[in-house]
XYZ file of C-alpha atoms in Angstrom:
202
model
C 2.860 -34.513 72.673
C 2.085 -32.049 70.194
C 0.582 -32.344 66.809
C 0.231 -30.076 63.702
C -2.292 -30.444 61.035
C -0.853 -29.252 57.657
C -3.214 -30.345 54.567
C -1.644 -30.165 51.430
C -3.643 -29.053 48.299
C -2.145 -32.203 46.674
C -3.892 -34.189 48.594
C -7.281 -32.853 47.340
C -8.322 -34.956 44.064
C -10.552 -34.075 41.415
C -13.768 -35.590 40.297
C -15.915 -34.803 37.240
C -18.773 -32.247 38.305
C -21.317 -34.822 36.576
C -20.687 -37.273 39.427
C -20.462 -35.347 42.367
C -20.111 -31.841 43.919
C -17.319 -32.914 46.533
C -13.685 -32.714 45.375
C -12.226 -33.701 49.097
C -11.433 -37.185 48.770
C -8.741 -37.805 51.736
C -6.654 -36.195 54.140
C -3.652 -37.253 55.454
C -2.555 -36.113 58.988
C 1.323 -35.950 60.065
C 1.829 -36.085 63.538
C 4.977 -33.929 64.540
C 6.833 -35.193 67.828
C 9.860 -33.723 69.424
C 11.889 -36.565 67.727
C 11.405 -34.922 64.407
C 13.423 -32.131 65.565
C 16.375 -34.638 66.444
C 18.776 -36.234 63.665
C 19.573 -39.353 65.927
C 18.411 -42.522 64.116
C 17.086 -44.254 67.405
C 14.799 -41.216 68.104
C 11.621 -43.416 67.045
C 12.542 -46.424 68.870
C 13.985 -49.291 66.627
C 14.657 -46.684 63.759
C 12.789 -44.999 61.087
C 12.709 -47.731 58.392
C 11.924 -50.251 60.795
C 9.269 -48.154 61.995
C 7.576 -47.516 58.959
C 8.097 -50.805 56.884
C 5.287 -49.651 54.160
C 7.874 -46.942 53.058
C 10.431 -49.465 52.549
C 8.208 -51.438 50.338
C 7.285 -48.378 48.327
C 11.040 -47.366 47.991
C 11.932 -51.274 46.798
C 9.069 -51.378 44.190
C 9.703 -48.140 42.582
C 12.553 -49.839 40.518
C 10.362 -52.898 39.690
C 8.378 -53.508 36.322
C 5.472 -53.127 38.357
C 5.812 -49.433 38.708
C 5.792 -48.877 35.017
C 3.707 -45.956 33.611
C 0.099 -46.850 33.877
C -3.233 -45.207 33.884
C -3.088 -44.931 37.583
C 0.188 -43.227 37.135
C -1.095 -40.943 34.723
C -4.227 -39.979 36.610
C -1.857 -39.317 39.851
C 0.358 -37.390 37.424
C -2.596 -35.295 36.390
C -4.107 -34.719 39.852
C -0.913 -33.287 41.013
C -0.538 -30.894 37.800
C -4.094 -29.901 38.498
C -3.447 -28.899 42.330
C -0.290 -27.214 41.229
C -1.934 -25.060 38.982
C -4.583 -24.270 41.050
C -2.081 -23.250 43.924
C -0.569 -21.151 41.348
C -3.803 -19.334 40.829
C -4.549 -18.810 44.193
C -0.893 -17.495 45.143
C -0.752 -15.379 41.901
C -4.165 -14.675 40.306
C -2.349 -12.378 37.671
C -1.371 -15.512 35.873
C -5.006 -16.745 35.313
C -5.151 -15.866 31.521
C -2.039 -18.148 31.084
C -2.781 -21.082 33.553
C -6.582 -21.264 32.862
C -6.339 -23.104 29.359
C -4.051 -25.495 30.999
C -6.181 -26.118 33.922
C -9.095 -26.423 31.448
C -7.154 -29.236 29.625
C -5.923 -31.075 32.851
C -9.439 -31.331 33.967
C -10.642 -32.676 30.279
C -7.895 -35.425 30.378
C -8.714 -36.497 34.171
C -12.370 -36.541 33.139
C -11.699 -38.809 30.207
C -9.254 -40.932 31.920
C -11.590 -41.345 34.995
C -14.725 -42.472 32.710
C -12.219 -45.101 30.970
C -11.573 -46.556 34.459
C -15.224 -46.683 35.316
C -16.084 -48.202 32.153
C -13.458 -50.770 32.234
C -14.427 -51.426 35.981
C -18.217 -51.834 34.931
C -17.296 -54.513 32.115
C -15.353 -56.636 34.916
C -17.872 -56.594 37.411
C -20.830 -57.124 34.817
C -22.637 -54.067 35.831
C -25.393 -52.740 33.956
C -25.570 -49.096 34.515
C -26.740 -47.698 31.193
C -30.180 -48.103 29.505
C -29.881 -51.597 28.233
C -26.054 -52.204 29.308
C -24.451 -51.058 26.206
C -20.890 -51.554 27.817
C -21.312 -55.137 27.396
C -20.311 -56.782 24.263
C -23.242 -58.901 22.933
C -25.638 -57.976 25.490
C -28.339 -56.614 23.244
C -28.267 -59.465 21.411
C -28.649 -61.966 24.354
C -31.162 -59.620 25.532
C -33.221 -59.843 22.289
C -33.078 -63.507 22.039
C -34.045 -63.856 25.593
C -37.362 -61.656 24.770
C -37.911 -63.635 21.508
C -37.972 -67.041 23.409
C -40.182 -65.824 26.256
C -42.737 -64.247 23.872
C -42.655 -66.528 20.508
C -44.334 -70.380 20.708
C -42.692 -72.644 18.309
C -44.806 -74.220 15.673
C -47.175 -76.876 16.738
C -48.440 -80.061 14.981
C -52.038 -81.034 15.815
C -52.428 -84.678 16.327
C -56.102 -84.973 15.490
C -55.808 -82.446 12.411
C -52.849 -83.382 10.971
C -51.323 -80.026 10.190
C -49.637 -77.258 11.587
C -51.656 -74.970 14.072
C -52.677 -71.687 12.582
C -54.523 -70.332 15.286
C -54.094 -69.743 19.089
C -57.438 -71.883 19.671
C -55.850 -74.761 17.640
C -52.669 -74.460 19.464
C -54.336 -74.564 23.121
C -56.429 -77.552 21.509
C -53.106 -79.245 20.344
C -51.680 -78.601 23.737
C -54.723 -79.931 25.418
C -54.876 -83.309 23.318
C -51.279 -83.917 23.780
C -51.167 -83.950 27.766
C -54.474 -85.678 27.688
C -52.810 -88.340 25.961
C -49.718 -88.294 27.913
C -51.348 -88.655 31.346
C -54.112 -91.123 30.272
C -53.894 -94.516 31.823
C -53.036 -97.296 29.587
C -55.615 -99.861 28.719
C -53.852 -103.159 28.646
C -56.751 -105.378 28.861
C -57.086 -105.745 24.872
C -53.188 -106.615 24.571
C -51.801 -109.868 24.340
C -48.331 -111.150 25.275
C -47.376 -114.267 23.786
C -44.200 -115.978 25.005
C -42.476 -118.597 23.061
C -40.551 -121.409 24.685
C -38.359 -124.005 22.997
C -39.842 -127.683 23.477
C -37.816 -129.887 25.757
C -37.663 -133.243 24.050
C -37.103 -136.292 26.373
């Protein structure tokens, strides 16, 4: 069985240079056998469509509402456009003055679209990968409130001085008095309990 590797330039996707210096993301290999040279439907065993159910699935979905124009399709379209322009520049360098601006525009649109995907996925995942998580709505407000709660003590009323504490020492003394009274044993010797019961008359 013989096989031939024929990579297509459209299979090489583009990523912004700020993210990575790699551009080859995936490479598909097609295995060419003797059955590819025959026109019989039974050359691939049970038939072409039965042997490749994913092809039939893609064809069936092509006419559904789920295949409407979306950001994913826009990115795929821009990737194909970029690959086509780069292929034309390689085959015919004389077209560089004409195709270079188009390639620049396609790369800018791809970068903007991919950045939009990154920010959207970051919000969905709850990931904070900027300085203070500015991508999350209300994150700075929640962070400020949490820090204020951790570093601020509410006003304490001193049980002995009968006023609000104005210094750190008074707050510590008020806390000491409060917990000292809270965990002090109860003295029940001086307390008396009186039980009233109705008189029973014969």
